[in-house]
């Protein structure tokens, strides 16, 4: 149950990017949906991506998921033996 700070940061970094890609499609309006677009641009191009808000939500959600994962790890729910049984392999 020993882990280093670099391992914790690497896990959070990967989780953060996964959550970012999950949150990217939410709240995006295209030029076609809004009815206003620049001539010569793709109608599916986004108008308001709200990236600042998405980055904040990504950080919060990734921190919550990471915290829950660490609690489960420390409680013994996330260990290699249990996970290998769930995947149907023996370790």
PDB file of N, CA and C in Angstrom:
ATOM      1  N   UNK A   1       0.814  -1.183   0.000  1.00  0.00           N
ATOM      2  CA  UNK A   1       0.000   0.000   0.000  1.00  0.00           C
ATOM      3  C   UNK A   1       0.867   1.259   0.000  1.00  0.00           C
ATOM      4  N   UNK A   2       2.049   1.117  -0.520  1.00  0.00           N
ATOM      5  CA  UNK A   2       2.969   2.244  -0.595  1.00  0.00           C
ATOM      6  C   UNK A   2       2.918   2.805  -2.013  1.00  0.00           C
ATOM      7  N   UNK A   3       2.754   4.109  -2.082  1.00  0.00           N
ATOM      8  CA  UNK A   3       2.760   4.765  -3.382  1.00  0.00           C
ATOM      9  C   UNK A   3       3.480   6.097  -3.234  1.00  0.00           C
ATOM     10  N   UNK A   4       4.049   6.563  -4.309  1.00  0.00           N
ATOM     11  CA  UNK A   4       4.799   7.807  -4.258  1.00  0.00           C
ATOM     12  C   UNK A   4       3.940   8.961  -4.777  1.00  0.00           C
ATOM     13  N   UNK A   5       4.398  10.164  -4.513  1.00  0.00           N
ATOM     14  CA  UNK A   5       3.678  11.351  -4.955  1.00  0.00           C
ATOM     15  C   UNK A   5       3.663  11.425  -6.479  1.00  0.00           C
ATOM     16  N   UNK A   6       4.721  10.948  -7.122  1.00  0.00           N
ATOM     17  CA  UNK A   6       4.750  10.973  -8.588  1.00  0.00           C
ATOM     18  C   UNK A   6       3.718  10.004  -9.171  1.00  0.00           C
ATOM     19  N   UNK A   7       3.508   8.879  -8.509  1.00  0.00           N
ATOM     20  CA  UNK A   7       2.478   7.942  -8.960  1.00  0.00           C
ATOM     21  C   UNK A   7       1.096   8.548  -8.789  1.00  0.00           C
ATOM     22  N   UNK A   8       0.865   9.206  -7.652  1.00  0.00           N
ATOM     23  CA  UNK A   8      -0.427   9.845  -7.409  1.00  0.00           C
ATOM     24  C   UNK A   8      -0.685  10.943  -8.432  1.00  0.00           C
ATOM     25  N   UNK A   9       0.314  11.751  -8.730  1.00  0.00           N
ATOM     26  CA  UNK A   9       0.154  12.809  -9.731  1.00  0.00           C
ATOM     27  C   UNK A   9      -0.085  12.244 -11.129  1.00  0.00           C
ATOM     28  N   UNK A  10       0.591  11.155 -11.463  1.00  0.00           N
ATOM     29  CA  UNK A  10       0.402  10.537 -12.776  1.00  0.00           C
ATOM     30  C   UNK A  10      -1.015   9.987 -12.919  1.00  0.00           C
ATOM     31  N   UNK A  11      -1.519   9.364 -11.864  1.00  0.00           N
ATOM     32  CA  UNK A  11      -2.882   8.829 -11.908  1.00  0.00           C
ATOM     33  C   UNK A  11      -3.879   9.968 -12.040  1.00  0.00           C
ATOM     34  N   UNK A  12      -3.679  11.059 -11.268  1.00  0.00           N
ATOM     35  CA  UNK A  12      -4.582  12.212 -11.358  1.00  0.00           C
ATOM     36  C   UNK A  12      -4.510  12.854 -12.740  1.00  0.00           C
ATOM     37  N   UNK A  13      -3.312  12.946 -13.307  1.00  0.00           N
ATOM     38  CA  UNK A  13      -3.127  13.519 -14.640  1.00  0.00           C
ATOM     39  C   UNK A  13      -3.909  12.740 -15.691  1.00  0.00           C
ATOM     40  N   UNK A  14      -3.823  11.431 -15.654  1.00  0.00           N
ATOM     41  CA  UNK A  14      -4.558  10.596 -16.613  1.00  0.00           C
ATOM     42  C   UNK A  14      -6.059  10.730 -16.397  1.00  0.00           C
ATOM     43  N   UNK A  15      -6.487  10.711 -15.145  1.00  0.00           N
ATOM     44  CA  UNK A  15      -7.909  10.888 -14.836  1.00  0.00           C
ATOM     45  C   UNK A  15      -8.416  12.250 -15.321  1.00  0.00           C
ATOM     46  N   UNK A  16      -7.613  13.294 -15.123  1.00  0.00           N
ATOM     47  CA  UNK A  16      -7.999  14.642 -15.530  1.00  0.00           C
ATOM     48  C   UNK A  16      -8.254  14.701 -17.032  1.00  0.00           C
ATOM     49  N   UNK A  17      -7.376  14.100 -17.826  1.00  0.00           N
ATOM     50  CA  UNK A  17      -7.555  14.116 -19.286  1.00  0.00           C
ATOM     51  C   UNK A  17      -8.772  13.302 -19.714  1.00  0.00           C
ATOM     52  N   UNK A  18      -9.011  12.178 -19.062  1.00  0.00           N
ATOM     53  CA  UNK A  18     -10.196  11.371 -19.394  1.00  0.00           C
ATOM     54  C   UNK A  18     -11.459  12.172 -19.104  1.00  0.00           C
ATOM     55  N   UNK A  19     -11.509  12.807 -17.941  1.00  0.00           N
ATOM     56  CA  UNK A  19     -12.683  13.611 -17.590  1.00  0.00           C
ATOM     57  C   UNK A  19     -12.822  14.800 -18.539  1.00  0.00           C
ATOM     58  N   UNK A  20     -11.723  15.406 -18.954  1.00  0.00           N
ATOM     59  CA  UNK A  20     -11.795  16.520 -19.908  1.00  0.00           C
ATOM     60  C   UNK A  20     -12.466  16.076 -21.204  1.00  0.00           C
ATOM     61  N   UNK A  21     -12.054  14.945 -21.744  1.00  0.00           N
ATOM     62  CA  UNK A  21     -12.652  14.482 -22.996  1.00  0.00           C
ATOM     63  C   UNK A  21     -14.121  14.089 -22.818  1.00  0.00           C
ATOM     64  N   UNK A  22     -14.505  13.713 -21.607  1.00  0.00           N
ATOM     65  CA  UNK A  22     -15.915  13.422 -21.345  1.00  0.00           C
ATOM     66  C   UNK A  22     -16.726  14.716 -21.301  1.00  0.00           C
ATOM     67  N   UNK A  23     -16.165  15.767 -20.716  1.00  0.00           N
ATOM     68  CA  UNK A  23     -16.913  17.015 -20.553  1.00  0.00           C
ATOM     69  C   UNK A  23     -16.898  17.910 -21.790  1.00  0.00           C
ATOM     70  N   UNK A  24     -16.014  17.691 -22.730  1.00  0.00           N
ATOM     71  CA  UNK A  24     -15.916  18.577 -23.895  1.00  0.00           C
ATOM     72  C   UNK A  24     -17.218  18.747 -24.683  1.00  0.00           C
ATOM     73  N   UNK A  25     -18.005  17.716 -24.943  1.00  0.00           N
ATOM     74  CA  UNK A  25     -19.206  17.919 -25.764  1.00  0.00           C
ATOM     75  C   UNK A  25     -20.354  18.647 -25.071  1.00  0.00           C
ATOM     76  N   UNK A  26     -20.349  18.755 -23.751  1.00  0.00           N
ATOM     77  CA  UNK A  26     -21.471  19.350 -23.043  1.00  0.00           C
ATOM     78  C   UNK A  26     -21.532  20.861 -23.241  1.00  0.00           C
ATOM     79  N   UNK A  27     -22.702  21.348 -23.592  1.00  0.00           N
ATOM     80  CA  UNK A  27     -22.944  22.780 -23.694  1.00  0.00           C
ATOM     81  C   UNK A  27     -22.411  23.465 -24.932  1.00  0.00           C
ATOM     82  N   UNK A  28     -21.941  22.718 -25.902  1.00  0.00           N
ATOM     83  CA  UNK A  28     -21.389  23.327 -27.112  1.00  0.00           C
ATOM     84  C   UNK A  28     -22.513  23.543 -28.116  1.00  0.00           C
ATOM     85  N   UNK A  29     -22.611  24.764 -28.603  1.00  0.00           N
ATOM     86  CA  UNK A  29     -23.592  25.086 -29.651  1.00  0.00           C
ATOM     87  C   UNK A  29     -22.842  25.278 -30.956  1.00  0.00           C
ATOM     88  N   UNK A  30     -23.396  24.730 -32.021  1.00  0.00           N
ATOM     89  CA  UNK A  30     -22.770  24.887 -33.328  1.00  0.00           C
ATOM     90  C   UNK A  30     -23.348  26.103 -34.039  1.00  0.00           C
ATOM     91  N   UNK A  31     -22.692  26.513 -35.105  1.00  0.00           N
ATOM     92  CA  UNK A  31     -23.178  27.644 -35.885  1.00  0.00           C
ATOM     93  C   UNK A  31     -24.535  27.333 -36.496  1.00  0.00           C
ATOM     94  N   UNK A  32     -24.739  26.089 -36.885  1.00  0.00           N
ATOM     95  CA  UNK A  32     -26.003  25.676 -37.472  1.00  0.00           C
ATOM     96  C   UNK A  32     -27.142  25.793 -36.462  1.00  0.00           C
ATOM     97  N   UNK A  33     -26.910  25.355 -35.238  1.00  0.00           N
ATOM     98  CA  UNK A  33     -27.935  25.428 -34.199  1.00  0.00           C
ATOM     99  C   UNK A  33     -28.263  26.863 -33.818  1.00  0.00           C
ATOM    100  N   UNK A  34     -27.256  27.712 -33.812  1.00  0.00           N
ATOM    101  CA  UNK A  34     -27.450  29.096 -33.415  1.00  0.00           C
ATOM    102  C   UNK A  34     -28.026  29.946 -34.547  1.00  0.00           C
ATOM    103  N   UNK A  35     -27.872  29.494 -35.770  1.00  0.00           N
ATOM    104  CA  UNK A  35     -28.378  30.233 -36.928  1.00  0.00           C
ATOM    105  C   UNK A  35     -27.493  31.396 -37.339  1.00  0.00           C
ATOM    106  N   UNK A  36     -26.367  31.537 -36.687  1.00  0.00           N
ATOM    107  CA  UNK A  36     -25.458  32.637 -36.998  1.00  0.00           C
ATOM    108  C   UNK A  36     -24.078  32.044 -37.213  1.00  0.00           C
ATOM    109  N   UNK A  37     -23.535  32.257 -38.376  1.00  0.00           N
ATOM    110  CA  UNK A  37     -22.212  31.739 -38.664  1.00  0.00           C
ATOM    111  C   UNK A  37     -21.496  32.603 -39.667  1.00  0.00           C
ATOM    112  N   UNK A  38     -20.198  32.544 -39.624  1.00  0.00           N
ATOM    113  CA  UNK A  38     -19.387  33.299 -40.571  1.00  0.00           C
ATOM    114  C   UNK A  38     -19.432  32.604 -41.929  1.00  0.00           C
ATOM    115  N   UNK A  39     -19.500  33.385 -42.995  1.00  0.00           N
ATOM    116  CA  UNK A  39     -19.521  32.775 -44.328  1.00  0.00           C
ATOM    117  C   UNK A  39     -18.229  31.994 -44.599  1.00  0.00           C
ATOM    118  N   UNK A  40     -18.401  30.846 -45.198  1.00  0.00           N
ATOM    119  CA  UNK A  40     -17.259  30.011 -45.570  1.00  0.00           C
ATOM    120  C   UNK A  40     -16.767  29.100 -44.464  1.00  0.00           C
ATOM    121  N   UNK A  41     -17.426  29.094 -43.312  1.00  0.00           N
ATOM    122  CA  UNK A  41     -17.023  28.194 -42.234  1.00  0.00           C
ATOM    123  C   UNK A  41     -17.976  27.014 -42.169  1.00  0.00           C
ATOM    124  N   UNK A  42     -17.530  25.970 -41.528  1.00  0.00           N
ATOM    125  CA  UNK A  42     -18.336  24.764 -41.388  1.00  0.00           C
ATOM    126  C   UNK A  42     -19.520  25.042 -40.469  1.00  0.00           C
ATOM    127  N   UNK A  43     -20.725  24.607 -40.851  1.00  0.00           N
ATOM    128  CA  UNK A  43     -21.885  24.839 -39.989  1.00  0.00           C
ATOM    129  C   UNK A  43     -21.798  24.120 -38.642  1.00  0.00           C
ATOM    130  N   UNK A  44     -20.976  23.101 -38.552  1.00  0.00           N
ATOM    131  CA  UNK A  44     -20.837  22.371 -37.298  1.00  0.00           C
ATOM    132  C   UNK A  44     -19.786  22.957 -36.370  1.00  0.00           C
ATOM    133  N   UNK A  45     -19.136  24.043 -36.782  1.00  0.00           N
ATOM    134  CA  UNK A  45     -18.112  24.667 -35.947  1.00  0.00           C
ATOM    135  C   UNK A  45     -18.757  25.253 -34.688  1.00  0.00           C
ATOM    136  N   UNK A  46     -18.101  25.082 -33.551  1.00  0.00           N
ATOM    137  CA  UNK A  46     -18.693  25.573 -32.300  1.00  0.00           C
ATOM    138  C   UNK A  46     -18.661  27.095 -32.196  1.00  0.00           C
ATOM    139  N   UNK A  47     -19.668  27.621 -31.507  1.00  0.00           N
ATOM    140  CA  UNK A  47     -19.724  29.061 -31.267  1.00  0.00           C
ATOM    141  C   UNK A  47     -19.245  29.362 -29.852  1.00  0.00           C
ATOM    142  N   UNK A  48     -19.827  28.731 -28.869  1.00  0.00           N
ATOM    143  CA  UNK A  48     -19.468  28.983 -27.471  1.00  0.00           C
ATOM    144  C   UNK A  48     -19.016  27.674 -26.834  1.00  0.00           C
ATOM    145  N   UNK A  49     -17.701  27.504 -26.697  1.00  0.00           N
ATOM    146  CA  UNK A  49     -17.194  26.254 -26.123  1.00  0.00           C
ATOM    147  C   UNK A  49     -17.148  26.287 -24.600  1.00  0.00           C
ATOM    148  N   UNK A  50     -17.067  27.464 -24.005  1.00  0.00           N
ATOM    149  CA  UNK A  50     -17.010  27.646 -22.548  1.00  0.00           C
ATOM    150  C   UNK A  50     -15.879  26.814 -21.934  1.00  0.00           C
ATOM    151  N   UNK A  51     -14.672  26.945 -22.486  1.00  0.00           N
ATOM    152  CA  UNK A  51     -13.543  26.123 -22.047  1.00  0.00           C
ATOM    153  C   UNK A  51     -13.134  26.402 -20.601  1.00  0.00           C
ATOM    154  N   UNK A  52     -13.207  27.651 -20.166  1.00  0.00           N
ATOM    155  CA  UNK A  52     -12.834  27.945 -18.780  1.00  0.00           C
ATOM    156  C   UNK A  52     -13.697  27.199 -17.790  1.00  0.00           C
ATOM    157  N   UNK A  53     -14.984  27.220 -18.038  1.00  0.00           N
ATOM    158  CA  UNK A  53     -15.928  26.498 -17.174  1.00  0.00           C
ATOM    159  C   UNK A  53     -15.670  24.998 -17.229  1.00  0.00           C
ATOM    160  N   UNK A  54     -15.370  24.481 -18.416  1.00  0.00           N
ATOM    161  CA  UNK A  54     -15.114  23.036 -18.551  1.00  0.00           C
ATOM    162  C   UNK A  54     -13.837  22.626 -17.842  1.00  0.00           C
ATOM    163  N   UNK A  55     -12.809  23.486 -17.873  1.00  0.00           N
ATOM    164  CA  UNK A  55     -11.566  23.164 -17.184  1.00  0.00           C
ATOM    165  C   UNK A  55     -11.771  23.132 -15.670  1.00  0.00           C
ATOM    166  N   UNK A  56     -12.580  24.042 -15.161  1.00  0.00           N
ATOM    167  CA  UNK A  56     -12.879  24.040 -13.721  1.00  0.00           C
ATOM    168  C   UNK A  56     -13.659  22.787 -13.348  1.00  0.00           C
ATOM    169  N   UNK A  57     -14.700  22.466 -14.119  1.00  0.00           N
ATOM    170  CA  UNK A  57     -15.488  21.262 -13.838  1.00  0.00           C
ATOM    171  C   UNK A  57     -14.639  19.997 -13.966  1.00  0.00           C
ATOM    172  N   UNK A  58     -13.746  19.973 -14.953  1.00  0.00           N
ATOM    173  CA  UNK A  58     -12.869  18.820 -15.136  1.00  0.00           C
ATOM    174  C   UNK A  58     -11.994  18.622 -13.913  1.00  0.00           C
ATOM    175  N   UNK A  59     -11.432  19.698 -13.399  1.00  0.00           N
ATOM    176  CA  UNK A  59     -10.573  19.604 -12.226  1.00  0.00           C
ATOM    177  C   UNK A  59     -11.348  19.124 -11.011  1.00  0.00           C
ATOM    178  N   UNK A  60     -12.545  19.638 -10.815  1.00  0.00           N
ATOM    179  CA  UNK A  60     -13.362  19.250  -9.657  1.00  0.00           C
ATOM    180  C   UNK A  60     -13.785  17.780  -9.768  1.00  0.00           C
ATOM    181  N   UNK A  61     -14.301  17.401 -10.916  1.00  0.00           N
ATOM    182  CA  UNK A  61     -14.778  16.017 -11.088  1.00  0.00           C
ATOM    183  C   UNK A  61     -13.620  15.034 -11.001  1.00  0.00           C
ATOM    184  N   UNK A  62     -12.475  15.365 -11.604  1.00  0.00           N
ATOM    185  CA  UNK A  62     -11.313  14.477 -11.529  1.00  0.00           C
ATOM    186  C   UNK A  62     -10.826  14.338 -10.092  1.00  0.00           C
ATOM    187  N   UNK A  63     -10.873  15.411  -9.304  1.00  0.00           N
ATOM    188  CA  UNK A  63     -10.458  15.344  -7.906  1.00  0.00           C
ATOM    189  C   UNK A  63     -11.402  14.449  -7.106  1.00  0.00           C
ATOM    190  N   UNK A  64     -12.701  14.551  -7.370  1.00  0.00           N
ATOM    191  CA  UNK A  64     -13.677  13.708  -6.664  1.00  0.00           C
ATOM    192  C   UNK A  64     -13.477  12.238  -7.031  1.00  0.00           C
ATOM    193  N   UNK A  65     -13.322  11.955  -8.318  1.00  0.00           N
ATOM    194  CA  UNK A  65     -13.111  10.564  -8.759  1.00  0.00           C
ATOM    195  C   UNK A  65     -11.810  10.022  -8.178  1.00  0.00           C
ATOM    196  N   UNK A  66     -10.764  10.851  -8.187  1.00  0.00           N
ATOM    197  CA  UNK A  66      -9.484  10.431  -7.626  1.00  0.00           C
ATOM    198  C   UNK A  66      -9.620  10.158  -6.122  1.00  0.00           C
ATOM    199  N   UNK A  67     -10.311  11.038  -5.425  1.00  0.00           N
ATOM    200  CA  UNK A  67     -10.514  10.854  -3.991  1.00  0.00           C
ATOM    201  C   UNK A  67     -11.279   9.586  -3.675  1.00  0.00           C
ATOM    202  N   UNK A  68     -12.341   9.328  -4.434  1.00  0.00           N
ATOM    203  CA  UNK A  68     -13.106   8.093  -4.237  1.00  0.00           C
ATOM    204  C   UNK A  68     -12.246   6.862  -4.532  1.00  0.00           C
ATOM    205  N   UNK A  69     -11.439   6.951  -5.570  1.00  0.00           N
ATOM    206  CA  UNK A  69     -10.545   5.839  -5.901  1.00  0.00           C
ATOM    207  C   UNK A  69      -9.518   5.588  -4.814  1.00  0.00           C
ATOM    208  N   UNK A  70      -8.980   6.661  -4.237  1.00  0.00           N
ATOM    209  CA  UNK A  70      -8.005   6.492  -3.157  1.00  0.00           C
ATOM    210  C   UNK A  70      -8.654   5.926  -1.895  1.00  0.00           C
ATOM    211  N   UNK A  71      -9.876   6.372  -1.604  1.00  0.00           N
ATOM    212  CA  UNK A  71     -10.593   5.798  -0.458  1.00  0.00           C
ATOM    213  C   UNK A  71     -10.838   4.305  -0.668  1.00  0.00           C
ATOM    214  N   UNK A  72     -11.254   3.931  -1.864  1.00  0.00           N
ATOM    215  CA  UNK A  72     -11.485   2.515  -2.167  1.00  0.00           C
ATOM    216  C   UNK A  72     -10.185   1.722  -2.103  1.00  0.00           C
ATOM    217  N   UNK A  73      -9.089   2.325  -2.557  1.00  0.00           N
ATOM    218  CA  UNK A  73      -7.782   1.656  -2.512  1.00  0.00           C
ATOM    219  C   UNK A  73      -7.341   1.429  -1.072  1.00  0.00           C
ATOM    220  N   UNK A  74      -7.462   2.460  -0.254  1.00  0.00           N
ATOM    221  CA  UNK A  74      -7.041   2.336   1.149  1.00  0.00           C
ATOM    222  C   UNK A  74      -7.949   1.401   1.945  1.00  0.00           C
ATOM    223  N   UNK A  75      -9.221   1.302   1.553  1.00  0.00           N
ATOM    224  CA  UNK A  75     -10.140   0.383   2.230  1.00  0.00           C
ATOM    225  C   UNK A  75      -9.940  -1.062   1.777  1.00  0.00           C
ATOM    226  N   UNK A  76      -9.154  -1.265   0.726  1.00  0.00           N
ATOM    227  CA  UNK A  76      -8.871  -2.611   0.255  1.00  0.00           C
ATOM    228  C   UNK A  76      -9.768  -3.097  -0.868  1.00  0.00           C
ATOM    229  N   UNK A  77     -10.635  -2.221  -1.374  1.00  0.00           N
ATOM    230  CA  UNK A  77     -11.527  -2.622  -2.464  1.00  0.00           C
ATOM    231  C   UNK A  77     -10.816  -2.646  -3.809  1.00  0.00           C
ATOM    232  N   UNK A  78      -9.785  -1.847  -3.958  1.00  0.00           N
ATOM    233  CA  UNK A  78      -9.023  -1.816  -5.204  1.00  0.00           C
ATOM    234  C   UNK A  78      -7.646  -2.409  -4.958  1.00  0.00           C
ATOM    235  N   UNK A  79      -7.546  -3.696  -5.125  1.00  0.00           N
ATOM    236  CA  UNK A  79      -6.244  -4.339  -5.071  1.00  0.00           C
ATOM    237  C   UNK A  79      -6.123  -5.264  -6.271  1.00  0.00           C
ATOM    238  N   UNK A  80      -4.934  -5.689  -6.541  1.00  0.00           N
ATOM    239  CA  UNK A  80      -4.674  -6.448  -7.766  1.00  0.00           C
ATOM    240  C   UNK A  80      -5.412  -7.788  -7.767  1.00  0.00           C
ATOM    241  N   UNK A  81      -5.537  -8.413  -6.625  1.00  0.00           N
ATOM    242  CA  UNK A  81      -6.219  -9.702  -6.577  1.00  0.00           C
ATOM    243  C   UNK A  81      -7.709  -9.549  -6.903  1.00  0.00           C
ATOM    244  N   UNK A  82      -8.338  -8.562  -6.304  1.00  0.00           N
ATOM    245  CA  UNK A  82      -9.771  -8.345  -6.539  1.00  0.00           C
ATOM    246  C   UNK A  82     -10.039  -7.926  -7.982  1.00  0.00           C
ATOM    247  N   UNK A  83      -9.206  -7.042  -8.501  1.00  0.00           N
ATOM    248  CA  UNK A  83      -9.395  -6.582  -9.879  1.00  0.00           C
ATOM    249  C   UNK A  83      -9.151  -7.704 -10.885  1.00  0.00           C
ATOM    250  N   UNK A  84      -8.185  -8.586 -10.597  1.00  0.00           N
ATOM    251  CA  UNK A  84      -7.941  -9.699 -11.512  1.00  0.00           C
ATOM    252  C   UNK A  84      -9.100 -10.683 -11.507  1.00  0.00           C
ATOM    253  N   UNK A  85      -9.752 -10.873 -10.361  1.00  0.00           N
ATOM    254  CA  UNK A  85     -10.948 -11.730 -10.321  1.00  0.00           C
ATOM    255  C   UNK A  85     -12.086 -11.130 -11.125  1.00  0.00           C
ATOM    256  N   UNK A  86     -12.261  -9.794 -11.038  1.00  0.00           N
ATOM    257  CA  UNK A  86     -13.309  -9.135 -11.803  1.00  0.00           C
ATOM    258  C   UNK A  86     -13.084  -9.274 -13.312  1.00  0.00           C
ATOM    259  N   UNK A  87     -11.816  -9.272 -13.723  1.00  0.00           N
ATOM    260  CA  UNK A  87     -11.503  -9.395 -15.144  1.00  0.00           C
ATOM    261  C   UNK A  87     -11.425 -10.828 -15.612  1.00  0.00           C
ATOM    262  N   UNK A  88     -11.553 -11.759 -14.702  1.00  0.00           N
ATOM    263  CA  UNK A  88     -11.554 -13.176 -15.085  1.00  0.00           C
ATOM    264  C   UNK A  88     -10.178 -13.742 -15.296  1.00  0.00           C
ATOM    265  N   UNK A  89      -9.171 -13.088 -14.765  1.00  0.00           N
ATOM    266  CA  UNK A  89      -7.793 -13.617 -14.875  1.00  0.00           C
ATOM    267  C   UNK A  89      -7.274 -13.882 -13.483  1.00  0.00           C
ATOM    268  N   UNK A  90      -6.305 -14.731 -13.395  1.00  0.00           N
ATOM    269  CA  UNK A  90      -5.699 -15.002 -12.083  1.00  0.00           C
ATOM    270  C   UNK A  90      -4.347 -14.324 -12.042  1.00  0.00           C
ATOM    271  N   UNK A  91      -4.013 -13.849 -10.859  1.00  0.00           N
ATOM    272  CA  UNK A  91      -2.750 -13.135 -10.705  1.00  0.00           C
ATOM    273  C   UNK A  91      -1.919 -13.788  -9.638  1.00  0.00           C
TER     274      UNK A  91
END
